[in-house]
């Protein structure tokens, strides 16, 4: 089979942080019933990601997000890619965030049985490569909940 043609990717992500973003999105969706983030700045030193929530999570809930993230990382979940066309979109996969010029063939990123979403970014091969996950700060302003986090070998 020929390699599918995908859109060019204009970012050079830090793979562990970007893969952690996928896990964090799914964790927030599962814990708070919110949508995946539409506003994230993912980098090697620190990353920021915002979620639209009705109320600010408690300190206990924030600690639980961090605990669940580290548990997922330790499970060493495989990160796999699948290619599909819009007509053959797997059930539960949303395409509402694709750019208008997205190619007909799309790439799906599947992290174990935990998360699945279209993405053309770079990722680690398995979650253990992320290292530790630490929330360094949070803030809540007008329904926007921001998480600042770091990944890797953390002291």
Short mmCIF file of N, CA, C and O in Angstrom, two decimals, residues 8-68:
data_model
loop_
_atom_site.label_atom_id
_atom_site.label_comp_id
_atom_site.label_asym_id
_atom_site.label_seq_id
_atom_site.Cartn_x
_atom_site.Cartn_y
_atom_site.Cartn_z
N UNK A 8 0.71 18.97 5.30
CA UNK A 8 2.00 19.27 5.92
C UNK A 8 1.76 19.71 7.35
O UNK A 8 0.73 20.32 7.65
N UNK A 9 2.72 19.40 8.21
CA UNK A 9 2.58 19.77 9.61
C UNK A 9 3.58 20.88 9.90
O UNK A 9 4.77 20.72 9.65
N UNK A 10 3.11 22.00 10.42
CA UNK A 10 3.96 23.17 10.59
C UNK A 10 4.52 23.32 12.00
O UNK A 10 5.06 24.34 12.34
N UNK A 11 4.39 22.29 12.82
CA UNK A 11 4.89 22.37 14.20
C UNK A 11 5.97 21.33 14.42
O UNK A 11 5.99 20.29 13.78
N UNK A 12 6.85 21.60 15.34
CA UNK A 12 7.87 20.65 15.74
C UNK A 12 7.66 20.39 17.23
O UNK A 12 8.34 20.93 18.08
N UNK A 13 6.67 19.56 17.55
CA UNK A 13 6.30 19.31 18.94
C UNK A 13 7.38 18.57 19.71
O UNK A 13 8.16 17.83 19.14
N UNK A 14 7.35 18.79 21.01
CA UNK A 14 8.10 17.94 21.94
C UNK A 14 7.22 16.71 22.13
O UNK A 14 6.15 16.80 22.73
N UNK A 15 7.63 15.60 21.55
CA UNK A 15 6.78 14.40 21.48
C UNK A 15 6.19 13.97 22.82
O UNK A 15 4.99 13.67 22.90
N UNK A 16 6.99 13.90 23.91
CA UNK A 16 6.38 13.49 25.19
C UNK A 16 5.30 14.45 25.66
O UNK A 16 4.24 14.01 26.13
N UNK A 17 5.52 15.75 25.52
CA UNK A 17 4.51 16.73 25.95
C UNK A 17 3.26 16.65 25.08
O UNK A 17 2.14 16.74 25.58
N UNK A 18 3.45 16.48 23.78
CA UNK A 18 2.31 16.41 22.88
C UNK A 18 1.47 15.15 23.14
O UNK A 18 0.23 15.21 23.15
N UNK A 19 2.13 14.04 23.40
CA UNK A 19 1.39 12.81 23.71
C UNK A 19 0.67 12.96 25.04
O UNK A 19 -0.48 12.52 25.19
N UNK A 20 1.31 13.61 26.01
CA UNK A 20 0.65 13.89 27.30
C UNK A 20 -0.59 14.75 27.09
O UNK A 20 -1.60 14.58 27.77
N UNK A 21 -0.53 15.67 26.13
CA UNK A 21 -1.70 16.51 25.82
C UNK A 21 -2.89 15.63 25.43
O UNK A 21 -4.01 15.87 25.87
N UNK A 22 -2.65 14.60 24.61
CA UNK A 22 -3.73 13.69 24.22
C UNK A 22 -4.33 13.02 25.46
O UNK A 22 -5.55 12.95 25.61
N UNK A 23 -3.46 12.49 26.33
CA UNK A 23 -3.95 11.82 27.54
C UNK A 23 -4.71 12.78 28.45
O UNK A 23 -5.74 12.43 29.02
N UNK A 24 -4.19 13.99 28.59
CA UNK A 24 -4.83 14.98 29.46
C UNK A 24 -6.20 15.36 28.90
O UNK A 24 -7.17 15.49 29.66
N UNK A 25 -6.29 15.54 27.59
CA UNK A 25 -7.59 15.84 26.99
C UNK A 25 -8.60 14.77 27.34
O UNK A 25 -9.72 15.07 27.79
N UNK A 26 -8.24 13.51 27.16
CA UNK A 26 -9.19 12.43 27.43
C UNK A 26 -9.50 12.33 28.92
O UNK A 26 -10.64 12.06 29.31
N UNK A 27 -8.52 12.57 29.76
CA UNK A 27 -8.74 12.54 31.21
C UNK A 27 -9.73 13.63 31.63
O UNK A 27 -10.65 13.38 32.41
N UNK A 28 -9.57 14.82 31.07
CA UNK A 28 -10.49 15.92 31.40
C UNK A 28 -11.90 15.62 30.88
O UNK A 28 -12.89 15.88 31.58
N UNK A 29 -12.00 15.07 29.68
CA UNK A 29 -13.31 14.70 29.13
C UNK A 29 -13.99 13.70 30.05
O UNK A 29 -15.17 13.84 30.40
N UNK A 30 -13.25 12.69 30.48
CA UNK A 30 -13.83 11.63 31.33
C UNK A 30 -14.18 12.13 32.73
O UNK A 30 -15.21 11.75 33.28
N UNK A 31 -13.33 12.97 33.30
CA UNK A 31 -13.58 13.43 34.67
C UNK A 31 -14.62 14.54 34.76
O UNK A 31 -15.38 14.59 35.70
N UNK A 32 -14.62 15.45 33.78
CA UNK A 32 -15.45 16.65 33.90
C UNK A 32 -16.52 16.79 32.82
O UNK A 32 -17.30 17.74 32.84
N UNK A 33 -16.54 15.88 31.85
CA UNK A 33 -17.54 15.94 30.80
C UNK A 33 -17.37 17.12 29.86
O UNK A 33 -18.32 17.49 29.16
N UNK A 34 -16.19 17.71 29.82
CA UNK A 34 -15.94 18.86 28.96
C UNK A 34 -15.48 18.39 27.57
O UNK A 34 -15.29 17.20 27.34
N UNK A 35 -15.29 19.33 26.68
CA UNK A 35 -14.73 19.06 25.36
C UNK A 35 -13.21 19.01 25.46
O UNK A 35 -12.62 19.53 26.41
N UNK A 36 -12.57 18.42 24.46
CA UNK A 36 -11.12 18.49 24.36
C UNK A 36 -10.72 19.96 24.25
O UNK A 36 -11.51 20.79 23.77
N UNK A 37 -9.53 20.29 24.66
CA UNK A 37 -9.07 21.68 24.63
C UNK A 37 -8.99 22.21 23.20
O UNK A 37 -8.61 21.49 22.28
N UNK A 38 -9.33 23.47 23.06
CA UNK A 38 -9.16 24.16 21.78
C UNK A 38 -8.04 25.18 21.88
O UNK A 38 -7.76 25.90 20.93
N UNK A 39 -7.41 25.26 23.04
CA UNK A 39 -6.38 26.28 23.27
C UNK A 39 -5.25 25.65 24.09
O UNK A 39 -5.38 25.48 25.29
N UNK A 40 -4.16 25.31 23.41
CA UNK A 40 -3.02 24.70 24.09
C UNK A 40 -1.71 25.25 23.53
O UNK A 40 -1.62 25.58 22.35
N UNK A 41 -0.73 25.37 24.38
CA UNK A 41 0.62 25.77 24.00
C UNK A 41 1.54 24.71 24.61
O UNK A 41 1.78 24.69 25.81
N UNK A 42 2.02 23.79 23.77
CA UNK A 42 2.74 22.63 24.23
C UNK A 42 4.22 22.76 23.90
O UNK A 42 4.58 22.89 22.72
N UNK A 43 5.07 22.72 24.93
CA UNK A 43 6.52 22.87 24.74
C UNK A 43 7.28 21.95 25.67
O UNK A 43 6.72 21.34 26.57
N UNK A 44 8.58 21.89 25.45
CA UNK A 44 9.47 21.03 26.24
C UNK A 44 9.53 21.46 27.71
O UNK A 44 9.40 20.64 28.60
N UNK A 45 9.74 22.75 27.98
CA UNK A 45 9.93 23.20 29.36
C UNK A 45 8.65 23.24 30.17
O UNK A 45 8.62 22.87 31.33
N UNK A 46 7.58 23.76 29.57
CA UNK A 46 6.28 23.77 30.23
C UNK A 46 5.20 23.92 29.18
O UNK A 46 5.44 24.46 28.11
N UNK A 47 4.04 23.42 29.49
CA UNK A 47 2.92 23.46 28.57
C UNK A 47 1.71 24.04 29.27
O UNK A 47 1.54 23.87 30.48
N UNK A 48 0.86 24.72 28.49
CA UNK A 48 -0.37 25.31 29.01
C UNK A 48 -1.52 24.80 28.16
O UNK A 48 -1.42 24.74 26.94
N UNK A 49 -2.61 24.48 28.83
CA UNK A 49 -3.78 23.98 28.12
C UNK A 49 -5.03 24.45 28.85
O UNK A 49 -5.07 24.45 30.08
N UNK A 50 -6.04 24.89 28.10
CA UNK A 50 -7.26 25.44 28.69
C UNK A 50 -8.46 24.56 28.37
O UNK A 50 -8.56 24.01 27.28
N UNK A 51 -9.37 24.49 29.34
CA UNK A 51 -10.64 23.76 29.19
C UNK A 51 -11.78 24.66 29.61
O UNK A 51 -11.65 25.43 30.57
N UNK A 52 -12.89 24.56 28.91
CA UNK A 52 -14.08 25.31 29.29
C UNK A 52 -14.87 24.48 30.30
O UNK A 52 -15.34 23.38 29.99
N UNK A 53 -14.97 25.00 31.53
CA UNK A 53 -15.68 24.33 32.62
C UNK A 53 -16.62 25.30 33.30
O UNK A 53 -16.36 26.51 33.36
N UNK A 54 -17.70 24.77 33.86
CA UNK A 54 -18.67 25.59 34.59
C UNK A 54 -18.11 26.09 35.92
O UNK A 54 -18.35 27.23 36.30
N UNK A 55 -17.38 25.22 36.62
CA UNK A 55 -16.81 25.58 37.92
C UNK A 55 -15.35 25.14 37.98
O UNK A 55 -14.95 24.22 37.27
N UNK A 56 -14.61 25.79 38.82
CA UNK A 56 -13.19 25.45 38.99
C UNK A 56 -13.06 24.12 39.73
O UNK A 56 -13.71 23.92 40.76
N UNK A 57 -12.25 23.20 39.22
CA UNK A 57 -12.03 21.95 39.94
C UNK A 57 -11.41 22.20 41.32
O UNK A 57 -10.66 23.17 41.51
N UNK A 58 -11.72 21.33 42.25
CA UNK A 58 -11.16 21.43 43.60
C UNK A 58 -9.70 20.98 43.59
O UNK A 58 -9.24 20.34 42.64
N UNK A 59 -9.00 21.28 44.66
CA UNK A 59 -7.61 20.83 44.80
C UNK A 59 -7.53 19.32 44.73
O UNK A 59 -6.60 18.76 44.14
N UNK A 60 -8.53 18.64 45.29
CA UNK A 60 -8.55 17.18 45.26
C UNK A 60 -8.74 16.67 43.84
O UNK A 60 -8.11 15.69 43.43
N UNK A 61 -9.61 17.32 43.07
CA UNK A 61 -9.83 16.91 41.68
C UNK A 61 -8.58 17.15 40.83
O UNK A 61 -8.23 16.32 39.97
N UNK A 62 -7.91 18.26 41.07
CA UNK A 62 -6.67 18.55 40.34
C UNK A 62 -5.61 17.50 40.66
O UNK A 62 -4.93 17.00 39.76
N UNK A 63 -5.49 17.14 41.92
CA UNK A 63 -4.54 16.09 42.32
C UNK A 63 -4.92 14.76 41.68
O UNK A 63 -4.04 13.98 41.28
N UNK A 64 -6.21 14.50 41.53
CA UNK A 64 -6.66 13.26 40.90
C UNK A 64 -6.33 13.25 39.41
O UNK A 64 -5.97 12.19 38.86
N UNK A 65 -6.42 14.39 38.74
CA UNK A 65 -6.02 14.47 37.32
C UNK A 65 -4.54 14.07 37.21
O UNK A 65 -4.18 13.23 36.37
N UNK A 66 -3.71 14.64 38.05
CA UNK A 66 -2.27 14.32 38.01
C UNK A 66 -2.02 12.85 38.32
O UNK A 66 -1.23 12.19 37.64
N UNK A 67 -2.72 12.31 39.30
CA UNK A 67 -2.56 10.90 39.66
C UNK A 67 -2.94 9.99 38.49
O UNK A 67 -2.21 9.06 38.15
N UNK A 68 -4.08 10.28 37.88
CA UNK A 68 -4.54 9.46 36.74
C UNK A 68 -3.56 9.55 35.56
O UNK A 68 -3.30 8.56 34.88
#
